[in-house]
CSV table of C-alpha atoms and ligand atoms in Angstrom, one decimal:
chain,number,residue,atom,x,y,z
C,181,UNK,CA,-25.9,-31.8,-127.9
C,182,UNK,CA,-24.6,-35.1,-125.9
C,183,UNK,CA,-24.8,-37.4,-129.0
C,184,UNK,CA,-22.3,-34.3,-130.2
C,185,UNK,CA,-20.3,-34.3,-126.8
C,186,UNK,CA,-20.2,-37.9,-127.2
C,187,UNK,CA,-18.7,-38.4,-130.6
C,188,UNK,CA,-15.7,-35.5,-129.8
C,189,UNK,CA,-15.1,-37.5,-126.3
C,190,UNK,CA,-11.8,-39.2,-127.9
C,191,UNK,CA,-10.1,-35.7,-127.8
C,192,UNK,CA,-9.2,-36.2,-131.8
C,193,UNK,CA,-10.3,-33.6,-134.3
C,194,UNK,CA,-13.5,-34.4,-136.7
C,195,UNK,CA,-14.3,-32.3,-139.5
C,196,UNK,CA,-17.2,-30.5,-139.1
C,197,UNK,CA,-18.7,-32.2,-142.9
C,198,UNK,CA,-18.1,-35.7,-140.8
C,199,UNK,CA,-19.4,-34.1,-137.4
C,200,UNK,CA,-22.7,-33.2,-139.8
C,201,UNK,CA,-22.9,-36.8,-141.5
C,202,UNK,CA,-23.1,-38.9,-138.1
C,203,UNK,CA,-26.0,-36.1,-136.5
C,204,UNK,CA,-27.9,-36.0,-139.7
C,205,UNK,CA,-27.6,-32.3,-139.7
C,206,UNK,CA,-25.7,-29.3,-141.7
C,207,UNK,CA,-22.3,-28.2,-140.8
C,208,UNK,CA,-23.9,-24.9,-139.7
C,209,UNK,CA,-26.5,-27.0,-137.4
C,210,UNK,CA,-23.2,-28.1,-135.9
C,211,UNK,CA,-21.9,-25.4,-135.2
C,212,UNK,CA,-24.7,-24.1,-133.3
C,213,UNK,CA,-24.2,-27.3,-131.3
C,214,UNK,CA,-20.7,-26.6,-130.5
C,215,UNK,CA,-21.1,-23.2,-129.5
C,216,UNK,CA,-23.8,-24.4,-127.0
C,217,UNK,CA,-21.7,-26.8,-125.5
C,218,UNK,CA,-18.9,-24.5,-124.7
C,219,UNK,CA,-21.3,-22.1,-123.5
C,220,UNK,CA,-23.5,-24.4,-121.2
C,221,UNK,CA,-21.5,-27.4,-120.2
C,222,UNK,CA,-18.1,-24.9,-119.8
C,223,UNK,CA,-16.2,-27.1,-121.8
C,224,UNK,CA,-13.6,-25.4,-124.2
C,225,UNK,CA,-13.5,-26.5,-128.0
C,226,UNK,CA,-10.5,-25.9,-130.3
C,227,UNK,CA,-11.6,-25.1,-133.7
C,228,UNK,CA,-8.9,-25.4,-136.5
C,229,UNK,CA,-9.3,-24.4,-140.2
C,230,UNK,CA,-8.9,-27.5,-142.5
C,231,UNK,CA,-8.9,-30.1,-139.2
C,232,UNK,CA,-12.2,-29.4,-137.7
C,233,UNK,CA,-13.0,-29.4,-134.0
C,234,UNK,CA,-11.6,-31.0,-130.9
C,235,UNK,CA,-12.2,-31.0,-126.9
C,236,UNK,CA,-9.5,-29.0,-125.1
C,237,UNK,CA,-9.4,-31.9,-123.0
C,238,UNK,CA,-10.2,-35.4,-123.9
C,239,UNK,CA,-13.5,-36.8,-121.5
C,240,UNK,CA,-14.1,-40.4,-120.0
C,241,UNK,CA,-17.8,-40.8,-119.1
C,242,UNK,CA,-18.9,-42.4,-115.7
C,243,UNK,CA,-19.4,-45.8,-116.8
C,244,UNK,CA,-21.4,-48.6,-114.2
C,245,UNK,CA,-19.6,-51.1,-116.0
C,246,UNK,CA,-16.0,-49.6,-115.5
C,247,UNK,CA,-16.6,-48.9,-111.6
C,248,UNK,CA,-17.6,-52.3,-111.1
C,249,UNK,CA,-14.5,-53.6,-112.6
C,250,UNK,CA,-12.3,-51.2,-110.6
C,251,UNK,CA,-14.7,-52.3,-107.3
C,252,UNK,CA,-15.3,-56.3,-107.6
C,253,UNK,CA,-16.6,-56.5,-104.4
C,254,UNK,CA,-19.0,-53.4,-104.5
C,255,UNK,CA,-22.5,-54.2,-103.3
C,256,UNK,CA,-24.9,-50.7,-104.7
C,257,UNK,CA,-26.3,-50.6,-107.6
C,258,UNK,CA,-25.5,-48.0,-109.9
C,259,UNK,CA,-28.1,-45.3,-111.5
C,260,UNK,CA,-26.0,-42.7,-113.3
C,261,UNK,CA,-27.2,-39.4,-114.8
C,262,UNK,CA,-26.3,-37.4,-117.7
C,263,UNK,CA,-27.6,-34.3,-115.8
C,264,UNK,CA,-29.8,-33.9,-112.7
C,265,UNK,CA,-31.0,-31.3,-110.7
C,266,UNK,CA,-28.8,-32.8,-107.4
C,267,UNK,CA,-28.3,-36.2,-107.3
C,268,UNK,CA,-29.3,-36.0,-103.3
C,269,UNK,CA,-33.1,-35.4,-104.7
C,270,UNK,CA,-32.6,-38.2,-107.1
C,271,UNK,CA,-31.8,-40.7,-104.4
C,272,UNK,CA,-34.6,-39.1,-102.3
C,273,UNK,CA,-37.2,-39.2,-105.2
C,274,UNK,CA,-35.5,-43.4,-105.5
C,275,UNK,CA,-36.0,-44.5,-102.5
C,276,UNK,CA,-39.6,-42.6,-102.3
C,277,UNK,CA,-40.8,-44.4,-105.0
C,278,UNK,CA,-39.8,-47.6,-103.8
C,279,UNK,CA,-35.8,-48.4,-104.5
C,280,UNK,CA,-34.5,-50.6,-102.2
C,281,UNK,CA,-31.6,-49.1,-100.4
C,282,UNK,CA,-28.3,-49.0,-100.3
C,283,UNK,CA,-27.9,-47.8,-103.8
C,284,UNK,CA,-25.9,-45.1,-105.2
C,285,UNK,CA,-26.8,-42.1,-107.6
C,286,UNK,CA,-24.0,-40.6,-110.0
C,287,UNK,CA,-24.6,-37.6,-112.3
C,288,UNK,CA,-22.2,-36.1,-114.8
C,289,UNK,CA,-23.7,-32.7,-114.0
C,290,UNK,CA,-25.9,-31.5,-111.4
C,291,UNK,CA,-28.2,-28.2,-112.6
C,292,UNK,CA,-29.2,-27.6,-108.6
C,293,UNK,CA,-26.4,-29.5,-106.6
C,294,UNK,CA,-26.8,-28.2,-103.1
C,295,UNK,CA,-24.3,-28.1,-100.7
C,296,UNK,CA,-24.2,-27.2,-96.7
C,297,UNK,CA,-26.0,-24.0,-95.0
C,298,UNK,CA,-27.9,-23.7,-98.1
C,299,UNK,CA,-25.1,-23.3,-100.8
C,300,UNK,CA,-24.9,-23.9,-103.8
C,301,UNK,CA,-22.3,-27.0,-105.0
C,302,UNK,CA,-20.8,-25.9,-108.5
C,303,UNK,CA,-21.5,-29.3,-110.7
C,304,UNK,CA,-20.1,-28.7,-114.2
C,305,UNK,CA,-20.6,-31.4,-116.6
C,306,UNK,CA,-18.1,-34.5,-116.9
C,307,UNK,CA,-15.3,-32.4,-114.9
C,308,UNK,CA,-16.1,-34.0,-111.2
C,309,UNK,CA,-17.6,-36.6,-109.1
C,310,UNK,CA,-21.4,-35.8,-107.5
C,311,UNK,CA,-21.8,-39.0,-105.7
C,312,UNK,CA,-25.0,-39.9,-103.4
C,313,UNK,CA,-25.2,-42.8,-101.5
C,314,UNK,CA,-28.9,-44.1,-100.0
C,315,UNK,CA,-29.0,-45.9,-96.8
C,316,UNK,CA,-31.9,-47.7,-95.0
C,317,UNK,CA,-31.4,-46.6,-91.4
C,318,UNK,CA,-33.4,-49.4,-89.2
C,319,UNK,CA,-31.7,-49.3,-85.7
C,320,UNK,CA,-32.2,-45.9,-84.8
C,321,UNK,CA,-30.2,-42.9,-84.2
C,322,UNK,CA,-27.1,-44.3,-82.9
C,323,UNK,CA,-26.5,-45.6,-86.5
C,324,UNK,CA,-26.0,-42.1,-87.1
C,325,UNK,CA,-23.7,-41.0,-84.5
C,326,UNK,CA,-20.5,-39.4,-85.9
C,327,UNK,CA,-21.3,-40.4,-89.7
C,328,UNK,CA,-20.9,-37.7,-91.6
C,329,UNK,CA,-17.2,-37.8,-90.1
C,330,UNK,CA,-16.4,-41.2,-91.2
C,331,UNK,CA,-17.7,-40.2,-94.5
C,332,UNK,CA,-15.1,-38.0,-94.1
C,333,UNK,CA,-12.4,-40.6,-93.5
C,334,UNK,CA,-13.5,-42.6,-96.2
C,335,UNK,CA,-13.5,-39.4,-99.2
C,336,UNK,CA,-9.9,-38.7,-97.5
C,337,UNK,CA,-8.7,-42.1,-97.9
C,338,UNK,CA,-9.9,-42.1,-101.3
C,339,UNK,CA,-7.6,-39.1,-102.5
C,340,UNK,CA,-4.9,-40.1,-100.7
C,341,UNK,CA,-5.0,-43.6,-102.6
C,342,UNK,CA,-5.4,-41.3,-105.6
C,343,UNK,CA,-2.4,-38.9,-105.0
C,344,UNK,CA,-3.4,-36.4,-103.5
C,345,UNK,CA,-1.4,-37.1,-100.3
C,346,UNK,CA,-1.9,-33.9,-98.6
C,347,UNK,CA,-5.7,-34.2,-98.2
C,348,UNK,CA,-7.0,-33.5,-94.7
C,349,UNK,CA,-10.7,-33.4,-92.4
C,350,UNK,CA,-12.5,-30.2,-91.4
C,351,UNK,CA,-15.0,-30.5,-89.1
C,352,UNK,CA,-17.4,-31.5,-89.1
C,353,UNK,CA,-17.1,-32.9,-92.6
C,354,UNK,CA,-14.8,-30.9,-95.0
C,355,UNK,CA,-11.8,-32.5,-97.2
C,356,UNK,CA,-9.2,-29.7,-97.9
C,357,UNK,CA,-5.8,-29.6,-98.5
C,358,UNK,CA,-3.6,-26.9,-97.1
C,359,UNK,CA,-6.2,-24.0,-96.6
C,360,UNK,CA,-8.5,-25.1,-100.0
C,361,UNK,CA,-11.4,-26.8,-100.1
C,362,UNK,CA,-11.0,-30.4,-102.5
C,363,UNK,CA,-14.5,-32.3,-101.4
C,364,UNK,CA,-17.7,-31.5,-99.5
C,365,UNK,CA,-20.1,-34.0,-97.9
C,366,UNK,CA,-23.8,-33.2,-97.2
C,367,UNK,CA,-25.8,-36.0,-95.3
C,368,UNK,CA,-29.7,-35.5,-95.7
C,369,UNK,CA,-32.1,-37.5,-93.7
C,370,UNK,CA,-36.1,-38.8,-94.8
C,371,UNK,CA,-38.5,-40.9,-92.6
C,372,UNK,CA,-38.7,-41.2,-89.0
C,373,UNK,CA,-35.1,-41.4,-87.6
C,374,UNK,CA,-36.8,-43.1,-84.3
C,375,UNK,CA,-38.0,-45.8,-86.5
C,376,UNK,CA,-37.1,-46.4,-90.4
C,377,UNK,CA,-35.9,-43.7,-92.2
C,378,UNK,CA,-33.0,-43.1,-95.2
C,379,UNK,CA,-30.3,-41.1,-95.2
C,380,UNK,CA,-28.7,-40.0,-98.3
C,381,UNK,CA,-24.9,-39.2,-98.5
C,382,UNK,CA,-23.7,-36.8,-101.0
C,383,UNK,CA,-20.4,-36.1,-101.7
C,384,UNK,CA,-18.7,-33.7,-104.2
C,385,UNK,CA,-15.1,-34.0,-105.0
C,386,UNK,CA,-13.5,-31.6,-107.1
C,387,UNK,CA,-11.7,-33.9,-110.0
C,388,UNK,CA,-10.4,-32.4,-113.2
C,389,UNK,CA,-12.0,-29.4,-112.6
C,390,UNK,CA,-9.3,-26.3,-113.2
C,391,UNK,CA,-11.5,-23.2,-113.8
C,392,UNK,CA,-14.8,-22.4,-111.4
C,393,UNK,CA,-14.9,-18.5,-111.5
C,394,UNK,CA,-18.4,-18.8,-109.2
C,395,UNK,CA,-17.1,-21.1,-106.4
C,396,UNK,CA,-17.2,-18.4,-103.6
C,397,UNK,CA,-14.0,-20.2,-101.3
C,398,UNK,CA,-10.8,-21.2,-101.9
C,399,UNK,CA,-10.9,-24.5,-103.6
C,400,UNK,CA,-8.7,-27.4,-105.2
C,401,UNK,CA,-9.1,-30.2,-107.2
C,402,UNK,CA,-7.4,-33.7,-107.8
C,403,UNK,CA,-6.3,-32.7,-111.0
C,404,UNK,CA,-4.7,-29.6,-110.0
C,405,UNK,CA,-3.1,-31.3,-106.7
C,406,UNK,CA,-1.6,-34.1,-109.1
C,407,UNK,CA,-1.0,-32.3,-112.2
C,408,UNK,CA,-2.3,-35.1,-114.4
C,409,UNK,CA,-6.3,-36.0,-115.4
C,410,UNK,CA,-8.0,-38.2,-113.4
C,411,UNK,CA,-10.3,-41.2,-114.0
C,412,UNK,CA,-13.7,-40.3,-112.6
C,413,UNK,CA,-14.7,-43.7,-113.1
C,414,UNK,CA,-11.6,-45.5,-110.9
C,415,UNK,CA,-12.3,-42.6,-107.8
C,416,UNK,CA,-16.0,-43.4,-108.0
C,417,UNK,CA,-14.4,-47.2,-107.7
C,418,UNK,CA,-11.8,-46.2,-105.0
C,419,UNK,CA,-14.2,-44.0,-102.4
C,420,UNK,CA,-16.9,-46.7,-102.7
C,421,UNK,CA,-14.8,-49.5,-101.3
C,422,UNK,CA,-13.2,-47.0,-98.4
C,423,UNK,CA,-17.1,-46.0,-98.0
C,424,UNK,CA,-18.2,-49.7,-97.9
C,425,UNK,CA,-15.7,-50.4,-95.3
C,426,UNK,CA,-15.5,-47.9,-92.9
C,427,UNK,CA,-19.9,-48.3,-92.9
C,428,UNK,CA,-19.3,-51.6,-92.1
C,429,UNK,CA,-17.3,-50.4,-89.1
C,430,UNK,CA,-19.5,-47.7,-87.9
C,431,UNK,CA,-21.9,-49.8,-88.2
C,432,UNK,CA,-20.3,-52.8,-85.9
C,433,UNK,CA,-18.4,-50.7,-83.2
C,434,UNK,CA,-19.9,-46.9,-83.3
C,435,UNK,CA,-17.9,-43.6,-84.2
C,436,UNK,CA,-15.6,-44.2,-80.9
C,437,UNK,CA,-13.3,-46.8,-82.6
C,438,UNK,CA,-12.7,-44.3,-85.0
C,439,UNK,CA,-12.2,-41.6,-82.8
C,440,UNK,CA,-8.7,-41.2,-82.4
C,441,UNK,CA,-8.3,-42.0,-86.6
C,442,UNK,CA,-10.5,-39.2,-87.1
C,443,UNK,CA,-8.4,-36.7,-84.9
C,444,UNK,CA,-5.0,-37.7,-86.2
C,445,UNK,CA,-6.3,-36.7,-89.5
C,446,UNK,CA,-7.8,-33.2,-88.2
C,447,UNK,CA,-6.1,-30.2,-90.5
C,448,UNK,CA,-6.6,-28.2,-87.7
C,449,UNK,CA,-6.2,-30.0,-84.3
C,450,UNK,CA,-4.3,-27.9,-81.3
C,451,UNK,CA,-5.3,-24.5,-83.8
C,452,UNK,CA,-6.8,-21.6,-82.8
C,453,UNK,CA,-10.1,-21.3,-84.3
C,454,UNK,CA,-13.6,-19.6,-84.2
C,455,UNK,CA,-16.7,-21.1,-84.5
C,456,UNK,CA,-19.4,-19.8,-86.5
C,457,UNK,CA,-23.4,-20.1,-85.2
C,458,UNK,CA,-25.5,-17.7,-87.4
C,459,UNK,CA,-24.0,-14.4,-86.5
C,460,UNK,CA,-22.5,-16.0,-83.3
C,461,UNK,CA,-18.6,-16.2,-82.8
C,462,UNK,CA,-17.4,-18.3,-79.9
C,463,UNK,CA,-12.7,-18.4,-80.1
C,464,UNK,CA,-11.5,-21.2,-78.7
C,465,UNK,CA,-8.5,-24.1,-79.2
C,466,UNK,CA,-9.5,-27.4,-81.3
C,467,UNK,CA,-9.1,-30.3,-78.4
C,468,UNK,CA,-11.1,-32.9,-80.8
C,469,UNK,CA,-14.0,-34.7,-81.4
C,470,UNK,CA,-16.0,-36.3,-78.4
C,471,UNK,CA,-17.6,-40.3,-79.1
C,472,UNK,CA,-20.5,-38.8,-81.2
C,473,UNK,CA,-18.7,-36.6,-83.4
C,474,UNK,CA,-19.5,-33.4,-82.0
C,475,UNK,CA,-16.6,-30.8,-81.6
C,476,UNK,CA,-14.8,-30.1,-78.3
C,477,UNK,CA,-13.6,-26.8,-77.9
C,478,UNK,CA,-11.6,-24.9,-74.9
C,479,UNK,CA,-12.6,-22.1,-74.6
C,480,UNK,CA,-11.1,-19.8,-72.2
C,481,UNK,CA,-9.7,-23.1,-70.5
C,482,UNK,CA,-13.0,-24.8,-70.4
C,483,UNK,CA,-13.5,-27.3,-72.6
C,484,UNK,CA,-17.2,-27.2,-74.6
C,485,UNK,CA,-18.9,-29.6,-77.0
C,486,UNK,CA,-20.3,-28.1,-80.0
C,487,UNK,CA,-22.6,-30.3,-82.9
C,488,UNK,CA,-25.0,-29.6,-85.3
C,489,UNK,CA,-25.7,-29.0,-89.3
C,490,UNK,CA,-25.0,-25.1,-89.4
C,491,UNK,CA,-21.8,-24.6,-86.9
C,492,UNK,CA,-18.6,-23.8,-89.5
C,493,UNK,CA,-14.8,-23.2,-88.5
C,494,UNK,CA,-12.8,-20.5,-89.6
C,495,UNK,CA,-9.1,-20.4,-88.2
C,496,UNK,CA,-7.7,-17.7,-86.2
C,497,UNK,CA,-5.2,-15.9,-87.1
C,498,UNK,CA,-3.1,-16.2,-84.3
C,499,UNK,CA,-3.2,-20.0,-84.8
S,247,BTN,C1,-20.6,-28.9,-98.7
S,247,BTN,O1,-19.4,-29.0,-98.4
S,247,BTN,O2,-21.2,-27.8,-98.6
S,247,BTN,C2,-21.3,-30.2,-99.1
S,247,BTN,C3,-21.3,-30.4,-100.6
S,247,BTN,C4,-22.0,-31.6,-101.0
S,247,BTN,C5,-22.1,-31.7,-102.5
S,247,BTN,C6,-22.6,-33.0,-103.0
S,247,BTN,S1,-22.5,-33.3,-104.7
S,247,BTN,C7,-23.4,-34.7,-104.6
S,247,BTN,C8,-24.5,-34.4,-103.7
S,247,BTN,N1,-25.6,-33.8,-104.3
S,247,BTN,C9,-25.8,-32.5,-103.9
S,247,BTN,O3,-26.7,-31.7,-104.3
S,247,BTN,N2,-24.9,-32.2,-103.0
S,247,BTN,C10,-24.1,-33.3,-102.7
């Protein structure tokens, strides 16, 4: 079915006789195949009499090679996918069996791409970017203090260099724009974080993606923010250098030199908001993040710090 994918990529038409010829198989075989692939992979197929078939949309395919040329000074190597189960559990399963770290893990599709509080991250094939990133963690927790935020900086930085000028943080680590969701980050942690461990950075960004009836919140992509397609291959490109640079300055001077950075960007500093712990609710005013990322809050005029993996925001009304 890919070698099929793969030879309607250009967007053109191809007879189906000529489809046939190049997969060694009868024109009915193919059209089997092209039936599965809208089905499966989502992707829509116009079928003409006398001209054959054609991709709604024509696709670019992430490409090592093409990223590397948009990213000269990019240090990971590159493992890319056709389709994986997440790529989170790819780089997990990497570095278990031995991969040296940093590398990064790309997939054209994900079949189990997980996102936070145990959700589910919608991954259809050749539409977005599901990007994991493996780092060898060696000086201890502080390493990991506020990280998941600069990711955050970093994805936003990305889109912004892409077009999508309104994109804006959520914390702890949401990229929307306006009130819809564009990209997600999900940072997953193996080993001993006292001593050596890994932690693997996945991020989803929603790319040419125009039509996900299961994603269960209000969501956005680059191609719908910009009105034209994007090139997976030059965002991959983009986001890796921002990631590779604002590491480098976590790494050097902690999360409090980019502190204030990360509360300018803030969608919803000064708002009224409510805090979500299980089936807790606590209302209070966003004052900002403190020098480890966590959230402070007022609440009734005291001001409280909030962290942790399974806290989400919702805004007030009244905000
Ligand atoms: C969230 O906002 O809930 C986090 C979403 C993270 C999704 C990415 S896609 C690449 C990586 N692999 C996964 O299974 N999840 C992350």
């Amino acid at each position: 079915m890919l070698t099929l994918l793969k030879l309607l990529k250009d967007g053109r038409f191809h007879s189906g006789e000529a489809l046939g010829a190049a997969l060694g198989v009868s024109r009915s075989a193919v059209w089997k195949q092209l039936q599965h692939l809208e089905a499966e992979l989502n992707l829509p197929i116009h079928k003409v009499r006398g001209k054959g078939y054609q991709l709604a949309s024509p696709l670019v395919f992430l490409n090592a090679e093409n990223i590397a040329l948009n990213a000269p000074s990019l240090e990971w190597p590159i493992h890319i996918s056709d389709s994986i189960d997440s790529t989170n559990t790819e780089g997990l399963r990497l570095a278990n069996s031995g991969c040296p770290a940093p590398f990064l893990v790309l997939a054209e599709q994900q079949t189990a791409g997980r996102g936070r509080r145990g959700r589910k991250w919608v991954s259809p094939y050749a539409q977005n970017v599901y990007y994991s990133l493996i780092l060898r963690i060696e000086s201890g927790l502080s390493q990991l203090e506020g990280l998941s935020l600069v990711v955050g900086l970093a994805v936003m930085r990305a889109l912004r260099e892409s077009g999508v000028q309104g994109a804006a943080l959520k914390w702890p680590n949401d990229v929307l724009v306006g009130q819809k969701k564009i990209a997600g980050i999900l940072l997953e942690l193996v080993g001993d974080p006292a001593d050596i461990c890994h932690v693997v950075i996945g991020i989803g960004i929603n790319v040419n993606m125009r039509k996900a009836d299961e994603v269960d919140q209000q969501w956005t992509s680059v191609q719908l923010e910009t009105g034209s397609p994007v090139d997976r291959n030059a965002l991959v490109a983009k986001l890796s250098m921002q990631l590779q640079a604002y590491l480098e300055r976590h790494k050097t001077n902690g999360f409090v030199s980019l502190q204030e950075e990360w509360e300018q960007n803030h969608a919803w500093q000064g708002r009224s908001v409510s805090l979500i712990a299980g089936v807790n609710q606590i209302d209070g005013v966003v004052l900002g993040v403190d020098h480890q990322g966590a959230l402070r809050l007022s609440v009734n005029g005291v001001e409280k710090i909030y962290s942790g993996g399974e806290l989400s925001l919702r805004l007030r009304d009244d905000s």
